[in-house]
Tab-separated table of C-alpha atoms in Angstrom:
chain	number	residue	atom	x	y	z
V	201	MET	CA	120.198	72.556	114.905
V	202	VAL	CA	123.852	73.218	114.015
V	203	ARG	CA	126.193	73.388	117.022
V	204	ARG	CA	127.634	76.829	117.707
V	205	VAL	CA	131.375	77.154	117.073
V	206	THR	CA	133.199	77.928	120.329
V	207	LEU	CA	136.533	79.454	121.281
V	208	THR	CA	137.699	75.937	122.152
V	209	ASP	CA	137.025	74.800	118.576
V	210	ILE	CA	139.107	77.672	117.230
V	211	SER	CA	141.834	77.018	119.797
V	212	ARG	CA	142.101	73.369	118.744
V	213	GLU	CA	142.203	74.203	115.031
V	214	ALA	CA	144.661	77.108	115.363
V	215	GLY	CA	146.972	75.324	117.789
V	216	VAL	CA	146.898	78.028	120.463
V	217	GLY	CA	145.217	78.318	123.873
V	218	ALA	CA	141.648	79.440	124.308
V	219	ALA	CA	142.813	82.511	126.202
V	220	THR	CA	145.011	83.462	123.246
V	221	VAL	CA	142.046	83.045	120.913
V	222	SER	CA	139.956	85.332	123.086
V	223	ARG	CA	142.665	87.980	123.186
V	224	ALA	CA	143.314	87.689	119.421
V	225	LEU	CA	139.658	88.185	118.577
V	226	GLY	CA	139.511	91.083	121.006
V	227	ASP	CA	142.537	92.945	119.558
V	228	HIS	CA	144.544	92.515	122.753
V	229	PRO	CA	147.989	94.153	122.306
V	230	ASP	CA	149.996	91.208	123.700
V	231	VAL	CA	149.032	88.962	120.730
V	232	SER	CA	151.299	89.110	117.679
V	233	ALA	CA	149.912	90.202	114.346
V	234	ALA	CA	150.659	86.776	112.825
V	235	THR	CA	148.784	84.931	115.604
V	236	ARG	CA	145.895	87.361	115.412
V	237	GLU	CA	145.632	86.832	111.641
V	238	ARG	CA	145.804	83.021	111.948
V	239	VAL	CA	143.140	82.924	114.675
V	240	ARG	CA	140.782	85.145	112.709
V	241	GLU	CA	141.249	83.067	109.561
V	242	VAL	CA	140.341	79.898	111.474
V	243	ALA	CA	137.358	81.611	113.140
V	244	GLN	CA	136.008	82.749	109.785
V	245	ARG	CA	136.534	79.327	108.178
V	246	LEU	CA	134.730	77.540	111.012
V	247	GLY	CA	131.828	79.999	110.937
V	248	TYR	CA	132.422	81.442	114.394
V	249	ARG	CA	129.906	84.104	115.416
V	250	PRO	CA	131.273	86.601	117.954
V	251	SER	CA	128.229	86.654	120.204
V	252	VAL	CA	127.569	89.978	121.849
V	253	THR	CA	124.588	88.335	123.488
V	254	ALA	CA	126.674	85.522	124.956
V	255	ARG	CA	128.810	88.076	126.793
V	256	ALA	CA	125.660	89.847	127.963
V	257	LEU	CA	124.149	86.584	129.181
V	258	ARG	CA	127.252	85.801	131.250
V	259	SER	CA	126.905	89.183	132.951
V	260	GLY	CA	123.143	88.840	133.453
V	261	GLY	CA	122.242	91.263	130.641
V	262	TYR	CA	120.389	90.783	127.330
V	263	GLN	CA	118.401	87.691	126.469
V	264	THR	CA	117.144	88.403	122.977
V	265	ILE	CA	115.631	86.672	119.968
V	266	SER	CA	114.685	88.063	116.565
V	267	ALA	CA	111.713	87.825	114.219
V	268	ILE	CA	111.994	88.553	110.496
V	269	VAL	CA	108.705	89.716	108.990
V	270	PRO	CA	107.939	89.397	105.266
V	271	ASP	CA	108.064	92.003	102.559
V	272	ALA	CA	104.323	92.082	101.830
V	273	GLU	CA	101.684	94.768	101.688
V	274	TRP	CA	99.267	93.088	104.087
V	275	GLY	CA	100.217	92.624	107.718
V	276	TRP	CA	98.637	89.241	108.571
V	277	TRP	CA	101.746	88.559	110.629
V	278	GLU	CA	101.223	91.477	113.047
V	279	PRO	CA	99.189	89.500	115.641
V	280	VAL	CA	101.720	86.664	115.326
V	281	VAL	CA	104.573	89.017	116.246
V	282	ARG	CA	102.591	90.548	119.095
V	283	ALA	CA	101.956	87.108	120.597
V	284	ALA	CA	105.604	86.131	120.088
V	285	PHE	CA	106.713	89.312	121.842
V	286	GLU	CA	104.515	88.508	124.848
V	287	ALA	CA	105.662	84.874	124.980
V	288	ALA	CA	109.316	85.903	124.791
V	289	ALA	CA	108.847	88.485	127.557
V	290	GLU	CA	107.212	85.880	129.780
V	291	ALA	CA	110.327	83.717	129.347
V	292	GLY	CA	112.606	86.656	130.178
V	293	PHE	CA	113.638	87.383	126.590
V	294	GLN	CA	113.350	90.446	124.410
V	295	LEU	CA	112.085	90.148	120.829
V	296	MET	CA	113.522	92.320	118.068
V	297	VAL	CA	111.634	92.651	114.768
V	298	HIS	CA	113.515	92.907	111.469
V	299	PRO	CA	111.424	93.716	108.356
V	300	VAL	CA	112.690	92.506	105.005
V	301	ALA	CA	111.221	95.724	103.547
V	302	GLY	CA	112.716	95.301	100.088
V	303	ALA	CA	116.245	94.768	101.411
V	304	GLU	CA	118.676	93.787	98.666
V	305	GLY	CA	119.225	90.067	99.074
V	306	GLY	CA	115.907	89.601	100.875
V	307	VAL	CA	115.523	87.517	103.996
V	308	VAL	CA	118.927	85.869	103.569
V	309	ALA	CA	120.645	89.261	103.696
V	310	VAL	CA	118.705	90.126	106.862
V	311	ILE	CA	119.859	86.867	108.486
V	312	ASP	CA	123.470	87.506	107.451
V	313	GLY	CA	123.217	90.926	109.108
V	314	LEU	CA	122.206	89.370	112.420
V	315	VAL	CA	125.824	88.302	112.974
V	316	ASN	CA	126.414	91.749	114.468
V	317	VAL	CA	123.180	91.884	116.458
V	318	PRO	CA	122.857	90.732	120.105
V	319	THR	CA	120.405	87.941	119.399
V	320	GLU	CA	120.424	84.212	120.089
V	321	GLY	CA	118.067	82.892	117.406
V	322	VAL	CA	115.534	83.849	114.777
V	323	ILE	CA	111.887	83.258	113.853
V	324	VAL	CA	111.383	83.671	110.101
V	325	ILE	CA	107.783	84.477	109.172
V	326	GLY	CA	106.397	83.695	105.729
V	327	THR	CA	109.623	82.685	104.028
V	328	PRO	CA	109.281	81.566	100.392
V	329	ASP	CA	112.547	79.560	100.445
V	330	GLN	CA	113.391	77.544	103.549
V	331	HIS	CA	116.475	76.013	101.905
V	332	ALA	CA	118.179	79.398	101.517
V	333	VAL	CA	117.154	80.385	105.061
V	334	ARG	CA	118.584	77.143	106.446
V	335	GLN	CA	121.897	77.756	104.688
V	336	ALA	CA	122.080	81.342	105.940
V	337	CYS	CA	121.407	80.261	109.528
V	338	ASP	CA	123.983	77.477	109.290
V	339	ARG	CA	126.641	79.973	108.202
V	340	ILE	CA	126.352	81.812	111.523
V	341	SER	CA	125.346	78.804	113.647
V	342	PHE	CA	121.938	80.267	114.378
V	343	PRO	CA	118.950	78.262	115.646
V	344	ALA	CA	115.860	79.151	113.633
V	345	VAL	CA	112.141	78.394	113.459
V	346	ALA	CA	109.793	79.164	110.557
V	347	ILE	CA	106.176	80.251	110.579
V	348	ASP	CA	105.351	79.112	107.077
V	349	ASP	CA	102.575	77.333	105.205
V	350	THR	CA	103.943	77.905	101.704
V	351	SER	CA	106.766	75.310	101.627
V	352	ARG	CA	106.196	71.649	100.810
V	353	ASN	CA	109.724	70.624	101.785
V	354	ILE	CA	110.719	72.151	105.096
V	355	ARG	CA	114.276	72.630	106.354
V	356	LEU	CA	113.421	74.193	109.730
V	357	PRO	CA	111.054	73.405	112.598
V	358	THR	CA	107.907	74.942	111.133
V	359	VAL	CA	104.625	76.253	112.554
V	360	SER	CA	101.550	76.353	110.294
V	361	PRO	CA	97.759	76.519	110.471
V	362	ARG	CA	95.778	73.416	109.541
V	363	ASN	CA	94.734	74.834	106.190
V	364	ARG	CA	93.013	71.757	104.810
V	365	MET	CA	90.886	71.197	107.896
V	366	GLY	CA	90.049	74.909	108.147
V	367	ALA	CA	88.834	75.096	104.544
V	368	ARG	CA	86.860	71.888	104.983
V	369	GLU	CA	85.143	73.373	108.027
V	370	VAL	CA	84.122	76.528	106.138
V	371	VAL	CA	82.581	74.533	103.279
V	372	GLN	CA	80.855	72.204	105.754
V	373	HIS	CA	79.318	75.301	107.338
V	374	LEU	CA	77.960	76.359	103.931
V	375	LEU	CA	76.600	72.877	103.305
V	376	SER	CA	74.931	72.753	106.717
V	377	ALA	CA	73.208	76.061	105.898
V	378	GLY	CA	71.630	74.445	102.826
V	379	TYR	CA	73.934	75.681	100.057
V	380	ARG	CA	74.675	73.074	97.390
V	381	LYS	CA	76.199	74.876	94.399
V	382	ILE	CA	79.358	76.102	96.078
V	383	ALA	CA	81.937	77.831	93.893
V	384	LEU	CA	85.618	78.050	94.793
V	385	GLY	CA	87.750	81.148	94.307
V	386	ARG	CA	91.376	80.077	94.122
V	387	ALA	CA	94.755	81.580	93.369
V	388	PRO	CA	97.455	80.100	91.125
V	389	THR	CA	100.180	78.110	92.879
V	390	ASP	CA	102.951	79.586	90.744
V	391	GLY	CA	103.975	82.964	89.454
V	392	ASP	CA	104.173	84.821	92.782
V	393	PRO	CA	107.533	84.365	94.546
V	394	ARG	CA	106.093	85.632	97.849
V	395	TRP	CA	104.042	82.448	98.232
V	396	GLY	CA	106.877	79.996	97.639
V	397	GLU	CA	105.580	76.594	96.609
V	398	GLY	CA	101.948	77.533	97.299
V	399	LEU	CA	101.269	74.696	99.735
V	400	PHE	CA	98.550	76.604	101.597
V	401	ILE	CA	96.649	77.175	98.351
V	402	GLU	CA	96.664	73.475	97.494
V	403	GLU	CA	95.614	72.505	101.013
V	404	ARG	CA	92.673	74.914	101.083
V	405	VAL	CA	91.517	73.669	97.694
V	406	ALA	CA	91.809	70.098	99.004
V	407	GLY	CA	89.657	71.013	102.024
V	408	TYR	CA	86.952	72.344	99.695
V	409	LEU	CA	87.022	69.112	97.694
V	410	ASP	CA	86.965	66.996	100.872
V	411	ALA	CA	83.785	68.668	102.109
V	412	LEU	CA	81.979	68.234	98.790
V	413	GLU	CA	82.984	64.584	98.557
V	414	GLU	CA	81.780	63.864	102.093
V	415	ALA	CA	78.427	65.464	101.233
V	416	GLY	CA	78.113	63.378	98.065
V	417	ILE	CA	78.251	66.435	95.803
V	418	SER	CA	80.077	66.140	92.491
V	419	VAL	CA	82.707	68.744	91.737
V	420	ASP	CA	81.678	71.178	89.003
V	421	GLU	CA	84.974	72.261	87.437
V	422	ASP	CA	83.277	75.324	85.934
V	423	LEU	CA	82.672	76.617	89.462
V	424	ILE	CA	86.377	76.567	90.349
V	425	VAL	CA	87.258	80.160	89.509
V	426	GLY	CA	90.871	81.212	89.164
V	427	SER	CA	92.286	84.681	89.677
V	428	ALA	CA	95.350	86.057	87.939
V	429	ASP	CA	95.739	88.743	90.609
V	430	ALA	CA	94.275	87.123	93.687
V	431	TRP	CA	95.982	89.336	96.274
V	432	ASP	CA	94.775	92.707	94.979
V	433	GLU	CA	91.706	93.452	97.107
V	434	SER	CA	91.281	96.897	95.521
V	435	ARG	CA	90.026	95.593	92.161
V	436	THR	CA	86.609	96.826	91.092
V	437	LEU	CA	85.826	93.494	89.419
V	438	TRP	CA	87.234	89.978	89.515
V	439	PRO	CA	87.542	89.321	85.754
V	440	GLU	CA	87.328	85.524	85.854
V	441	LEU	CA	84.299	85.614	88.181
V	442	ASP	CA	82.707	88.312	86.044
V	443	ALA	CA	83.130	86.110	82.959
V	444	LEU	CA	81.517	83.128	84.721
V	445	LEU	CA	78.488	85.177	85.763
V	446	THR	CA	78.213	86.790	82.332
V	447	SER	CA	78.031	83.299	80.812
V	448	GLY	CA	74.855	82.700	82.805
V	449	ARG	CA	76.293	80.176	85.285
V	450	ARG	CA	74.960	80.572	88.809
V	451	PHE	CA	75.914	79.262	92.239
V	452	ASP	CA	74.493	79.837	95.685
V	453	ALA	CA	77.758	80.165	97.666
V	454	LEU	CA	81.377	81.129	97.053
V	455	PHE	CA	84.357	80.055	99.166
V	456	CYS	CA	87.447	82.242	98.612
V	457	ILE	CA	90.737	80.681	99.691
V	458	ALA	CA	91.810	84.051	101.141
V	459	ASP	CA	89.851	86.950	102.627
V	460	LEU	CA	91.512	89.413	100.229
V	461	MET	CA	89.726	87.717	97.327
V	462	ALA	CA	86.326	88.321	98.920
V	463	ALA	CA	86.426	92.099	98.387
V	464	PRO	CA	86.451	92.002	94.544
V	465	ALA	CA	84.081	89.009	94.745
V	466	LEU	CA	81.466	91.094	96.571
V	467	ARG	CA	81.827	93.958	94.080
V	468	THR	CA	81.512	91.591	91.129
V	469	LEU	CA	78.414	89.890	92.541
V	470	ARG	CA	76.767	93.269	93.151
V	471	ALA	CA	77.611	94.365	89.613
V	472	HIS	CA	75.504	91.408	88.444
V	473	GLY	CA	72.621	92.343	90.724
V	474	LEU	CA	73.289	89.544	93.221
V	475	ARG	CA	72.846	90.204	96.941
V	476	VAL	CA	75.061	88.739	99.677
V	477	PRO	CA	73.958	86.599	101.431
V	478	ASP	CA	70.378	86.581	100.064
V	479	ASP	CA	71.360	85.324	96.592
V	480	VAL	CA	74.933	84.148	97.163
V	481	ALA	CA	76.740	83.429	100.432
V	482	VAL	CA	80.443	84.327	100.549
V	483	ALA	CA	83.127	82.965	102.898
V	484	GLY	CA	86.894	83.323	103.132
V	485	PHE	CA	89.974	82.170	104.971
V	486	ASP	CA	92.439	83.962	107.312
V	487	ASP	CA	90.240	86.331	109.353
V	488	GLU	CA	92.526	89.240	108.803
V	489	ARG	CA	91.284	92.809	109.133
V	490	ALA	CA	89.702	92.802	105.670
V	491	ALA	CA	87.080	90.325	106.914
V	492	LEU	CA	85.691	92.933	109.320
V	493	LEU	CA	85.885	95.856	106.903
V	494	LEU	CA	83.769	94.232	104.196
V	495	ASP	CA	80.017	94.774	103.902
V	496	PRO	CA	78.600	92.365	104.861
V	497	GLN	CA	81.273	91.224	107.290
V	498	LEU	CA	82.885	87.989	106.186
V	499	THR	CA	82.451	84.453	107.482
V	500	THR	CA	85.939	82.952	107.484
V	501	SER	CA	88.420	80.519	109.000
V	502	ARG	CA	90.608	82.314	111.524
V	503	GLN	CA	94.281	81.437	111.447
V	504	PRO	CA	95.678	80.636	114.926
V	505	TYR	CA	97.821	83.780	114.903
V	506	ARG	CA	98.479	83.925	118.630
V	507	ALA	CA	99.174	80.216	118.981
V	508	MET	CA	101.604	80.331	116.046
V	509	GLY	CA	103.634	83.125	117.641
V	510	VAL	CA	103.717	81.435	121.047
V	511	THR	CA	104.625	78.018	119.619
V	512	ALA	CA	107.432	79.461	117.506
V	513	VAL	CA	108.963	81.150	120.555
V	514	GLU	CA	108.706	77.948	122.598
V	515	LEU	CA	110.459	75.928	119.885
V	516	LEU	CA	113.199	78.524	119.423
V	517	LEU	CA	113.938	78.802	123.148
V	518	ARG	CA	114.239	75.012	123.318
V	519	ALA	CA	116.800	75.140	120.512
V	520	ILE	CA	118.714	77.942	122.259
V	521	ARG	CA	118.882	75.726	125.347
V	522	ASP	CA	120.438	73.023	123.117
V	523	GLU	CA	117.391	70.777	123.374
V	524	SER	CA	116.579	68.568	120.399
V	525	VAL	CA	114.068	70.310	118.125
V	526	PRO	CA	113.257	68.062	115.125
V	527	VAL	CA	112.695	69.515	111.683
V	528	GLU	CA	108.958	68.871	111.436
V	529	ARG	CA	105.730	70.761	110.871
V	530	HIS	CA	103.588	71.785	113.844
V	531	GLU	CA	100.043	72.323	112.535
V	532	LEU	CA	97.643	74.313	114.720
V	533	GLU	CA	93.845	74.387	114.670
V	534	THR	CA	91.954	77.152	112.879
V	535	GLU	CA	88.587	78.507	114.070
V	536	LEU	CA	85.393	78.997	112.066
V	537	ILE	CA	84.086	82.568	112.491
V	538	VAL	CA	80.501	82.963	111.260
V	539	ARG	CA	79.391	86.452	110.218
V	540	SER	CA	76.634	87.982	108.123
V	541	SER	CA	78.076	87.145	104.670
V	542	THR	CA	76.641	83.636	105.071
């Protein structure tokens, strides 16, 4: 984490006392205009952040951190934020939530705006570009933690689910139930800026392949079904899956790398007269609300939403206390949830 610029740093660089720096930044009348201008120029060049929170902490007031939530239609992050809020409160901190919500400049602009907010650090959820986030946080000397499974190259301490192991466990469940022709519904790893480098997609595909290999089942490339619009759960049909079924190819189970893909999968299977799970079992990944709203309800791998929120808060508070927090990925266990779709 980058060290916060202090009044002492500005004092040394500007060649005046720390008390003068404090008065200059606070518009005290006994500081000349020239000194005030020189001090402010040095403060800006060094990246000093006038911390409202620091003053509040000295007087026993606010202890606050922030969470930036992504600009996406589906709120998978809501239970993460709820858990983070509870963990922060238990540590005596408040948590403020800042939605990107189409803000011009995206998440970086939201971080830049935190310079005027009484907060001591930030949790960035679902960022597609950790490099830009790291730079933005460095500009205002902000400790930051990411909850992110899209980035291959991380620049922040990062909390993620164990996607590969979770997908492997779902496919192992299908295999243990006797299914052998298991299709994979996957999304492209490029073309959607919300999903960054698409690491979670690759890892879930790898988990599917791991399970088949361990069972001694050859991969049938024809049963790996792409989707040009994987995140639109409202579609009546999944065109690529519809084309596969129209060609006469059959399978006895389908693993979708995200729960949202299961909704058009179920509609497409029914359009071809196939019953779930009698003819084809269907499973997903995430265990977001869509998994419970489908008919039949969806077997899936549940992301460790609560644990991700709690772990992110713990890492951020360590950084705020100036403890060493390495830039590494903290992967948390998923949980297989078996429901009637399998």
